[in-house]
Amino acid sequence: MVASLSWMDDSLTSDEWHIVTILRDIASEDLNLAKAAITLPWLADSVTWYETQMLAGLGQIAFQDLNLANMVVTLPWVRDGVTSDDEAPILLFLSDIVSVDLQLVNEILAPAWVQGHWDRHLYSNLLISIGSIASQGTDALSQLTTQPWFADGLNEKEAVLVVTLAGVYGESSLYQDLLKAHHTQTMTVSLPLAGDVNIWVIQPDPFPPDEDLLTIIENTARIMEGFLEVPFPTTDIILLVANQSYGVGGLHAGSHMRLVRRDSYDGQEVEVEYIPHETAHYYFSANSTGPRWLTEGAAEYFQAYVNDLKGVKDLKDHRIEVSRETNSVCIDGYDEFENIRHYVYVSDYKGGCHYDMGENLLHGLFETMGDEAMRAALRDLILLELVKDAELDEHEVENRIYLTLLEHTPPEKRDKFRNLYLSLHGGPYQDPEADRADDHGDEASTASDIQVRDVVEGALDYMWDFDYFRFQAEEGPAYWINVTHDTLRSSSISVYGRDGQTEQRWMLRERGSNGPRMLWETQNSGEHYFAVQNFGGKTGQYTFTITPLVSTQDDHGDTPATATDIPVNGIVNGTIDHSGDVDVFRFHVMDGRSYGVVFTLETLEEGSLRLYSRESFYPLYLRGITRLDLTNSWWGAAASGDHYYVVAGYDGKKGAYSLVTSGGDQ
């Protein structure tokens, strides 16, 4: 029976292989159940990642209760296939309920338990939500199932409540308060493409008078459906509103949205913000539409687009603000990200630059490609369903996005499109120049061997060229890593752990003729890796040295272990006494508070000031390389603990300087 499936005729994809192994495991439990699973209509033609998730859930249920599994495989909504990504994990979540309460599963699968005819989206989200609550343990599930309104079966309104409850268990008192009391507003609207859609708004407190969130959601859904010409992806749009006092944030959970009603400065409740943004995530889901710069950037774009149509704020004015914010914070800020691809590589989406950088790119693409071409491209990206856990890896997903956009770009605009995409995004991952001759290897396995104190020459020969070097480091001394740009104008440097992997990556970036420099203290003796990297900038030559710091007579210590303790607010004087000297100052900060520093050159002609955190002496990129005094630079502490300022002379310069430190107030 397995061999007769049409997709067995050629080589197996990973999803198809997964299906075969699941069928094998089910057959080992119950051969007849395996035969019933093989005859599921949606297994006959091809296999998707969604379908592997559904079958895996059936297998998990079979391992716990064969009778239940044999009943589940006959259910109409199991046999007619997986029609959306929110249905894929239904059976996996049901298996979580089985492990906690088998009787409950039999009850909620009984037709009489569901009161009325529901859309399958709501039904699937309900089952997933109960399973999610069950995965938290018996206490979480019993708190739900002992509610009188739950025990006698669910109507549509109660099912919507359960969907929202699944996302707030364990978050302050919101779960408990919603169980006890909740207020609901609902309306059904007819959208041109999706047809009838139910809109729900739930919150633990009474709604303010004269507030109409339902209409805001309806208008957003209509605008987006008309813009994209794609039916709205769900027939139940659900919004949970939580007051600011609960301490929870806004999000889109796939099955529903959650937003915060924030208090204004005068204590009055204000309108719930970001409804268009979260509504857009029904189309641009992080689970299926692509990387976060696209899904969040698109949600930000549609927030601005809806606000423009409703007269809240002009789209052109907003675009100018986004461009300025992107440049000031993400490109010219402390991190100096070259483009989206550089940001993702360095931070793995930590911080918020994917919102601004993604939206800024989309604004540019609309202007470059034209409105109709860009709408068609976004439409195709939604329909492609770029599932991260499927056959496509991160690079392939990025390339699909690039090629989809390029395909819809009019031929006469493609050169302009390529230049814009290369500049703001960083370009497709499969760089056609990546195979050209290179002076140093592009990864740890092909690194060039060097010695500490060597003067090493190299060149970043093409865009996205990485030059890797392997060297021996000793635990104890700090190392001064100094890159000089010759014809190169921009580079990033990284230090990697002994295995060459990125979990110990420390990034530092610099533009200009001097090049980046880093004070680095290893935690282990042995083999380490260093890389000079091009993240989309110009090509050119460089030199660098890795030099251990040597203790000499000095006014301030050269390492974290010998650092001079300074107050948060005060004046510190110092002198760079010799070539290679650095002065390290330690001070204690509190999470969430702001701190400032003024770096003044006295007799020191040229110097640098760097900020490092307490965690393994990690660089935090406070800009400080200067020939002039550094004006007051403010930064916010992300964690409490010891931090460090490091002062150094540049190009062997010596002389006096001063630091004025301030801040720390709540």
XYZ file of C-alpha atoms in Angstrom:
666
model
C 0.000 0.000 0.000
C 2.809 2.392 0.813
C 4.675 1.540 -2.375
C 1.572 2.349 -4.434
C 1.478 5.983 -3.253
C 2.289 8.236 -6.220
C 5.034 10.167 -4.436
C 6.986 6.955 -3.809
C 7.956 6.766 -7.498
C 10.968 9.077 -7.175
C 13.441 10.010 -4.462
C 11.941 10.908 -1.093
C 11.894 14.421 0.275
C 12.446 14.855 4.009
C 8.678 15.306 4.534
C 7.917 12.115 2.571
C 10.530 10.189 4.524
C 8.986 11.498 7.732
C 5.561 10.208 6.623
C 6.980 6.741 5.909
C 8.644 6.507 9.327
C 5.446 7.626 11.086
C 3.432 4.989 9.198
C 6.000 2.378 10.199
C 5.692 3.351 13.872
C 1.874 3.325 13.719
C 1.963 -0.105 12.050
C 4.045 -1.436 14.926
C 1.183 -0.450 17.262
C -1.822 -1.359 15.088
C -1.572 -2.610 11.497
C -5.219 -1.807 10.707
C -4.772 1.769 11.957
C -1.737 2.143 9.694
C -3.793 0.915 6.715
C -6.523 3.417 7.547
C -3.921 6.183 7.748
C -2.467 5.221 4.349
C -5.916 5.612 2.779
C -6.302 9.206 3.990
C -7.125 11.053 0.741
C -4.572 13.812 1.322
C -1.699 11.311 1.413
C -2.401 10.025 -2.086
C -0.927 12.769 -4.264
C 1.864 14.628 -2.465
C 3.101 15.403 1.038
C 3.461 18.779 2.723
C 5.008 19.765 6.031
C 1.509 20.509 7.345
C 0.437 16.954 6.580
C 3.451 15.437 8.337
C 2.429 17.355 11.456
C -1.123 15.987 11.258
C 0.053 12.399 10.826
C 2.658 12.769 13.578
C -0.158 13.795 15.931
C -2.145 10.692 14.970
C 0.897 8.595 15.800
C 1.298 10.254 19.198
C -2.355 9.550 20.020
C -1.959 5.912 18.880
C 0.915 5.376 21.293
C -1.326 6.522 24.145
C -4.753 5.094 23.223
C -5.394 2.941 20.135
C -9.181 3.092 20.392
C -9.117 6.861 20.331
C -6.679 6.908 17.392
C -8.935 4.576 15.383
C -11.857 6.914 16.043
C -9.867 10.065 15.178
C -8.746 8.725 11.787
C -12.410 8.477 10.736
C -13.341 12.060 11.641
C -14.405 14.106 8.585
C -12.093 17.032 9.377
C -9.149 14.618 9.615
C -9.978 12.783 6.386
C -10.569 15.868 4.245
C -7.069 17.166 4.784
C -5.164 20.082 6.201
C -6.406 23.279 4.627
C -4.403 25.825 6.631
C -1.338 26.084 8.831
C -3.456 26.472 11.979
C -4.863 22.954 11.499
C -1.523 21.180 11.135
C -0.780 20.728 14.862
C -4.341 19.815 15.952
C -3.638 16.141 16.602
C -0.310 16.880 18.263
C -2.102 19.119 20.760
C -4.855 16.532 21.202
C -2.166 14.045 22.180
C -1.180 16.451 24.972
C -4.757 16.365 26.272
C -4.816 12.551 26.047
C -1.806 12.349 28.352
C -3.645 14.473 30.941
C -7.349 13.641 30.544
C -8.505 10.945 28.104
C -12.159 11.365 29.040
C -12.005 15.051 28.153
C -10.770 14.213 24.638
C -13.722 11.914 24.049
C -16.073 14.638 25.273
C -14.715 17.483 23.172
C -14.619 15.319 20.022
C -18.273 14.394 20.429
C -20.526 16.372 18.058
C -22.980 17.279 20.846
C -20.251 19.003 22.883
C -19.899 21.690 20.232
C -23.116 23.690 20.239
C -23.981 24.795 16.712
C -22.120 24.668 13.410
C -18.713 26.279 13.507
C -16.190 27.203 10.899
C -13.316 24.727 10.879
C -10.806 27.479 11.645
C -12.433 28.193 14.988
C -12.877 24.497 15.744
C -9.253 23.693 14.990
C -8.029 26.694 17.012
C -10.236 25.588 19.915
C -8.756 22.078 19.966
C -5.227 23.435 19.648
C -5.880 25.894 22.479
C -7.202 23.216 24.858
C -4.168 21.099 24.014
C -1.872 24.033 24.659
C -3.436 24.575 28.084
C -3.169 20.827 28.799
C 0.541 20.953 27.983
C 0.935 23.309 30.971
C -0.138 20.491 33.310
C -3.197 19.186 35.133
C -3.671 22.340 37.240
C -4.000 24.591 34.217
C -6.426 22.230 32.508
C -8.575 21.574 35.585
C -8.963 25.319 36.219
C -10.547 25.515 32.765
C -12.613 22.325 32.704
C -14.205 22.949 36.124
C -15.755 26.196 34.955
C -19.543 25.671 34.638
C -19.648 27.304 31.214
C -17.017 24.805 29.968
C -18.377 21.610 31.507
C -21.736 21.736 29.711
C -20.235 22.152 26.244
C -19.195 25.266 24.385
C -21.011 27.768 22.287
C -19.161 29.981 19.827
C -18.547 32.802 22.275
C -17.095 30.437 24.888
C -14.886 28.774 22.284
C -13.431 32.158 21.334
C -12.677 32.799 25.007
C -10.791 29.490 25.286
C -8.701 30.433 22.244
C -7.563 33.622 23.974
C -6.982 31.862 27.303
C -4.383 29.559 25.772
C -2.061 32.487 25.190
C -2.149 34.035 28.656
C -1.780 31.138 31.090
C 0.952 32.020 33.571
C 0.947 35.720 32.599
C 0.125 37.701 35.744
C -3.517 37.305 36.818
C -5.061 37.670 33.366
C -5.834 33.953 32.952
C -7.619 33.733 36.302
C -9.528 36.965 35.782
C -10.778 35.919 32.348
C -11.981 32.595 33.742
C -14.046 34.419 36.329
C -15.348 37.318 34.249
C -15.015 38.472 30.678
C -16.738 40.937 28.400
C -17.290 40.288 24.708
C -18.257 42.319 21.689
C -18.920 40.638 18.351
C -20.217 41.317 14.879
C -20.398 39.433 11.583
C -19.373 41.252 8.410
C -19.351 40.192 4.784
C -16.019 40.735 3.039
C -15.950 40.771 -0.774
C -13.609 37.780 -1.095
C -13.758 35.888 2.214
C -17.520 36.158 2.691
C -18.904 36.172 6.220
C -16.280 36.860 8.875
C -16.907 36.988 12.625
C -15.070 39.677 14.597
C -14.621 39.231 18.352
C -13.173 41.528 21.013
C -12.720 40.171 24.546
C -11.381 41.820 27.688
C -11.630 41.175 31.442
C -13.185 44.596 32.206
C -16.236 46.420 30.810
C -15.687 48.270 27.552
C -15.365 52.057 27.627
C -18.444 53.838 26.278
C -18.436 54.996 22.655
C -15.473 52.806 21.711
C -15.865 50.774 18.518
C -12.904 48.427 18.087
C -15.016 46.089 15.955
C -15.375 48.676 13.201
C -11.639 49.468 13.277
C -10.902 45.772 12.757
C -13.526 45.504 10.012
C -12.135 48.516 8.141
C -8.611 47.140 8.375
C -9.674 43.717 7.091
C -11.565 45.273 4.164
C -8.653 47.520 3.225
C -6.122 44.695 3.354
C -8.295 42.266 1.404
C -8.861 44.886 -1.283
C -5.179 45.817 -1.378
C -3.869 42.240 -1.688
C -6.827 40.700 -3.553
C -6.495 37.612 -1.354
C -9.454 36.377 0.762
C -8.993 37.223 4.424
C -7.265 34.113 5.853
C -9.691 33.357 8.696
C -13.413 33.562 9.346
C -12.910 34.491 13.012
C -10.839 37.597 13.782
C -10.246 37.577 17.527
C -8.757 40.371 19.635
C -8.009 40.109 23.357
C -7.548 43.507 25.012
C -5.591 43.594 28.283
C -5.259 46.676 30.433
C -1.762 47.964 31.078
C -1.954 46.892 34.720
C -1.610 43.225 33.713
C 1.925 43.807 32.449
C 1.486 41.841 29.226
C 2.452 42.927 25.737
C 0.857 42.947 22.337
C 1.289 40.053 19.935
C -0.303 37.952 17.224
C -0.601 34.313 18.311
C -1.810 32.929 14.975
C -5.280 32.126 16.309
C -5.870 35.580 17.778
C -4.423 39.017 18.490
C -3.629 40.583 21.823
C -3.218 44.307 22.405
C -2.811 46.569 25.413
C -5.055 49.418 26.475
C -2.484 51.888 27.736
C -3.183 54.637 30.260
C -2.513 58.197 29.189
C -0.459 60.547 31.299
C -3.576 62.038 32.885
C -4.824 58.596 33.950
C -7.548 58.321 31.340
C -7.827 55.218 29.173
C -6.826 55.769 25.564
C -7.640 54.042 22.310
C -6.109 50.603 21.729
C -3.184 51.012 19.315
C -1.678 48.843 16.557
C -4.873 47.087 15.461
C -3.881 47.344 11.750
C -0.403 45.963 12.514
C -1.662 42.872 14.329
C -4.516 42.354 11.857
C -1.953 42.312 9.045
C -0.310 39.299 10.717
C -3.276 37.175 9.690
C -1.789 37.511 6.202
C 1.865 37.934 7.090
C 2.395 35.157 9.598
C 5.864 34.504 10.964
C 5.067 30.772 10.642
C 4.420 30.763 6.913
C 5.066 34.015 5.061
C 8.786 34.379 5.559
C 11.484 35.938 7.759
C 10.662 38.450 10.442
C 11.962 41.481 8.526
C 9.249 40.736 5.936
C 6.388 39.789 8.269
C 6.978 42.655 10.717
C 7.942 45.110 7.988
C 4.744 44.321 6.078
C 2.639 44.681 9.247
C 4.244 48.071 9.879
C 3.633 49.102 6.271
C -0.065 48.218 6.443
C -0.420 50.022 9.767
C 0.838 53.137 7.985
C -1.275 52.460 4.871
C -4.502 52.115 6.854
C -3.672 55.214 8.898
C -3.153 57.129 5.651
C -6.528 56.085 4.227
C -8.273 56.934 7.495
C -6.659 60.351 7.657
C -4.628 59.587 10.783
C -1.225 60.275 9.204
C 0.053 60.892 5.691
C 1.888 57.878 4.251
C 4.619 60.002 2.648
C 5.378 61.775 5.922
C 5.482 58.422 7.701
C 7.887 56.997 5.132
C 10.294 59.895 5.703
C 10.168 59.243 9.453
C 10.819 55.508 8.981
C 13.792 56.237 6.739
C 15.248 58.641 9.288
C 14.664 56.197 12.137
C 16.298 53.368 10.180
C 19.348 55.477 9.420
C 19.759 57.022 12.874
C 19.159 53.893 14.958
C 20.059 50.886 12.816
C 22.550 52.139 10.224
C 24.259 55.088 11.909
C 23.582 53.962 15.493
C 25.894 52.074 17.798
C 25.589 48.835 15.864
C 25.980 50.372 12.386
C 24.151 47.610 10.548
C 24.960 47.763 6.858
C 21.623 46.277 5.762
C 18.951 43.756 6.778
C 21.108 40.739 6.049
C 23.920 42.134 8.185
C 21.467 42.849 11.023
C 20.056 39.298 10.936
C 23.537 37.747 10.891
C 24.822 39.809 13.788
C 21.789 39.959 16.056
C 19.529 37.060 15.007
C 16.607 39.518 15.226
C 17.491 40.767 18.697
C 16.351 44.339 19.049
C 13.727 45.969 16.886
C 15.527 46.927 13.689
C 13.635 44.348 11.602
C 10.504 46.475 12.037
C 12.015 49.699 10.693
C 14.467 48.168 8.222
C 11.821 45.834 6.800
C 9.246 48.605 6.430
C 11.844 50.964 4.946
C 12.715 48.376 2.287
C 9.036 47.823 1.434
C 8.475 51.565 1.017
C 11.432 51.685 -1.351
C 10.194 48.675 -3.300
C 6.736 50.183 -3.768
C 8.335 53.298 -5.206
C 10.809 51.372 -7.375
C 8.621 48.527 -8.675
C 5.355 50.407 -8.873
C 2.225 49.913 -6.805
C 0.583 47.185 -8.898
C 3.784 45.154 -9.316
C 4.495 45.278 -5.580
C 0.937 44.288 -4.677
C 1.181 41.287 -7.010
C 4.536 40.289 -5.490
C 3.175 40.436 -1.925
C 0.153 38.437 -3.061
C 2.423 35.698 -4.431
C 4.555 35.663 -1.280
C 1.435 35.064 0.811
C 0.303 32.249 -1.475
C 3.780 30.671 -1.533
C 3.567 29.916 2.208
C 7.296 29.981 2.900
C 7.158 27.541 5.806
C 10.413 27.613 7.769
C 10.236 23.975 8.850
C 9.689 22.669 5.331
C 12.271 21.840 2.664
C 13.413 25.455 2.370
C 16.197 26.615 4.658
C 16.759 30.256 5.596
C 18.873 30.990 2.520
C 16.384 29.380 0.148
C 13.483 31.285 1.694
C 15.365 34.561 1.226
C 16.094 33.666 -2.392
C 12.445 32.804 -3.064
C 11.477 36.239 -1.766
C 14.096 37.960 -3.913
C 13.165 36.069 -7.082
C 9.437 36.638 -6.510
C 9.987 40.376 -6.187
C 12.323 40.420 -9.197
C 9.843 38.477 -11.334
C 7.151 41.106 -10.750
C 9.464 44.059 -11.375
C 8.991 45.594 -14.843
C 12.083 44.870 -17.016
C 12.988 48.547 -17.359
C 13.083 48.913 -13.548
C 15.073 45.798 -12.665
C 18.484 47.451 -12.471
C 17.093 50.017 -10.043
C 15.393 47.200 -8.091
C 18.637 45.219 -7.795
C 20.576 48.242 -6.569
C 17.910 49.119 -4.000
C 17.585 45.541 -2.754
C 21.347 45.130 -2.510
C 21.671 48.358 -0.567
C 18.795 47.978 1.910
C 18.554 44.206 2.211
C 22.003 42.928 1.298
C 21.002 40.930 -1.740
C 20.154 37.278 -2.369
C 22.030 34.743 -0.262
C 23.425 32.850 -3.226
C 26.039 35.399 -4.201
C 27.199 34.664 -7.787
C 30.669 35.939 -6.877
C 31.078 33.680 -3.856
C 33.074 31.021 -5.750
C 35.754 33.372 -7.099
C 39.370 33.116 -5.964
C 39.891 34.396 -2.429
C 42.965 35.103 -0.325
C 41.522 33.630 2.891
C 38.790 31.068 3.521
C 35.166 32.110 4.013
C 34.481 29.810 6.995
C 36.235 28.300 9.993
C 37.025 25.018 8.204
C 39.094 26.877 5.574
C 40.661 29.445 7.919
C 44.233 30.651 7.415
C 46.620 29.838 10.287
C 48.291 32.867 11.894
C 50.384 33.609 14.981
C 49.695 36.126 17.715
C 51.709 39.335 17.037
C 51.843 38.649 13.276
C 51.044 41.532 10.965
C 48.484 39.865 8.717
C 47.483 41.192 5.301
C 44.172 40.481 3.628
C 41.524 41.766 1.277
C 37.768 41.609 1.264
C 37.626 40.764 -2.419
C 33.884 40.883 -3.037
C 30.628 41.718 -1.339
C 29.930 39.261 1.523
C 33.527 38.066 1.597
C 34.494 36.660 5.015
C 38.175 36.103 5.825
C 38.719 33.563 8.616
C 41.922 33.102 10.636
C 42.876 30.447 13.182
C 45.219 31.243 16.081
C 46.241 29.990 19.528
C 45.127 32.075 22.539
C 46.019 31.682 26.206
C 43.592 32.072 29.080
C 44.468 35.011 31.289
C 45.936 37.841 29.256
C 43.708 40.210 27.338
C 44.302 40.616 23.610
C 44.204 43.780 21.605
C 42.830 43.138 18.094
C 43.547 46.046 15.775
C 42.431 46.236 12.127
C 43.765 48.958 9.835
C 41.851 49.765 6.667
C 44.167 50.363 3.751
C 41.970 50.651 0.659
C 39.074 49.077 2.560
C 36.616 51.560 4.057
C 34.294 49.383 6.140
C 34.499 46.028 7.919
C 33.229 43.983 10.822
C 35.331 41.721 12.999
C 34.325 38.665 14.996
C 36.015 36.388 17.503
C 34.779 32.805 17.693
C 35.187 30.032 20.231
C 37.486 27.073 19.864
C 35.010 25.117 17.748
C 34.525 27.983 15.320
C 30.817 28.155 16.084
C 28.829 31.341 16.453
C 27.500 30.954 19.971
C 30.632 32.715 21.225
C 30.620 35.313 18.466
C 31.523 38.835 19.458
C 30.836 41.420 16.797
C 32.425 44.824 16.309
C 32.033 47.077 13.268
C 33.860 50.189 12.091
C 33.722 52.553 9.153
C 36.508 54.849 8.041
C 40.245 54.596 7.493
C 41.218 53.380 10.962
C 39.275 50.118 11.066
C 37.740 48.298 14.047
C 39.640 47.355 17.177
C 38.629 45.110 20.034
C 39.909 44.364 23.517
C 39.224 40.654 23.971
C 39.744 38.346 26.955
C 39.433 34.619 26.302
C 37.838 32.232 28.773
C 39.765 29.187 27.527
C 43.225 28.428 26.218
C 43.540 26.852 22.814
C 42.465 27.308 19.229
C 40.273 30.307 18.402
C 39.044 31.969 15.240
C 39.001 35.554 14.079
C 37.169 36.903 11.035
C 37.177 40.121 9.038
C 33.829 40.421 7.294
C 32.167 42.387 4.510
C 28.419 42.811 5.016
C 27.633 44.625 1.806
C 30.200 47.421 1.801
C 32.994 48.247 -0.632
C 35.891 45.873 -1.244
C 39.514 46.631 -0.373
C 42.667 45.697 1.539
C 43.410 45.671 5.254
C 46.008 44.575 7.813
C 45.548 43.471 11.400
C 47.416 42.295 14.469
C 46.385 40.291 17.529
C 48.613 41.362 20.410
C 48.559 40.264 24.074
C 48.554 43.159 26.502
C 51.735 43.397 28.561
C 51.554 44.843 32.075
C 53.732 47.948 32.616
C 53.757 50.809 35.079
C 50.346 52.314 34.461
C 47.810 54.648 36.050
C 44.849 52.377 35.244
C 44.672 48.637 34.633
C 44.566 47.115 31.160
C 42.105 44.271 31.815
C 38.756 43.747 33.572
C 40.597 42.018 36.417
C 42.802 45.096 37.033
C 40.199 47.726 36.149
C 39.888 50.956 38.118
C 36.539 51.210 39.929
C 34.768 54.500 39.248
C 31.440 55.979 40.396
C 28.457 56.258 38.092
C 28.590 60.045 38.524
C 32.033 61.589 38.596
C 35.171 62.799 36.808
C 38.088 60.497 35.948
C 41.469 61.546 34.576
C 43.855 59.220 32.832
C 46.870 58.939 30.565
C 47.671 56.595 27.727
C 51.278 55.976 28.776
C 52.696 53.885 25.949
C 51.854 52.333 22.599
C 49.302 49.577 23.161
C 48.207 50.930 26.530
C 44.513 50.783 27.361
C 42.768 52.000 30.511
C 39.834 49.964 31.816
C 37.235 51.411 34.208
C 34.596 49.373 36.016
C 31.260 50.755 37.273
C 27.948 49.258 38.363
C 24.666 49.892 36.501
C 21.009 49.099 37.136
C 18.670 47.517 34.603
C 16.478 49.977 32.710
C 18.341 53.119 33.740
C 20.200 55.541 31.460
C 23.862 56.520 31.659
C 25.976 59.148 29.956
C 29.660 59.810 29.362
C 31.713 62.701 27.984
C 35.131 61.697 26.625
C 37.476 64.690 26.403
C 40.892 64.604 24.746
C 43.447 66.651 26.682
C 46.974 66.041 25.360
C 45.883 62.772 23.708
C 45.631 63.628 20.016
C 43.409 60.753 18.978
C 41.678 58.152 21.109
C 38.804 55.719 21.415
C 36.195 54.979 24.049
C 34.372 51.658 24.146
C 31.602 50.303 26.345
C 31.554 46.648 27.416
C 29.034 44.633 29.424
C 29.712 42.395 32.373
C 28.948 39.246 30.349
C 32.317 37.907 29.234
C 33.469 41.468 28.593
C 31.105 41.742 25.609
C 31.405 44.895 23.427
C 28.331 47.110 23.372
C 29.460 49.374 20.529
C 29.494 52.782 22.175
C 31.010 54.922 19.430
C 34.165 56.647 20.558
C 36.952 56.750 17.978
C 37.617 60.448 17.651
C 40.084 63.172 16.973
C 37.810 65.576 18.801
C 35.981 65.500 22.100
C 33.128 62.983 22.242
C 29.911 64.794 23.070
C 27.660 63.382 25.740
C 26.644 59.852 24.702
C 23.676 58.286 26.475
C 22.817 54.613 26.572
C 20.345 52.402 28.437
C 21.419 49.461 30.573
C 19.813 46.184 29.470
C 20.904 44.306 32.600
C 22.165 45.130 36.079
C 25.804 44.479 36.917
C 29.346 45.622 36.228
C 30.054 47.414 32.962
C 33.331 48.785 31.614
C 34.629 51.810 29.756
C 37.861 51.169 27.838
C 40.039 54.075 26.667
C 42.873 53.656 24.160
C 45.131 55.805 22.031
C 44.921 55.384 18.287
C 47.874 54.558 16.021
C 50.252 54.572 18.990
C 49.146 58.008 20.198
C 49.864 58.875 23.860
C 48.559 61.587 26.148
C 46.001 62.635 28.760
C 42.207 62.537 28.659
C 39.220 62.797 30.987
C 35.865 61.068 31.418
C 32.780 62.656 32.940
C 30.220 59.980 33.841
C 26.591 60.551 34.784
C 23.147 58.954 35.014
C 21.598 56.111 36.943
C 18.400 57.896 37.961
C 15.129 56.003 37.674
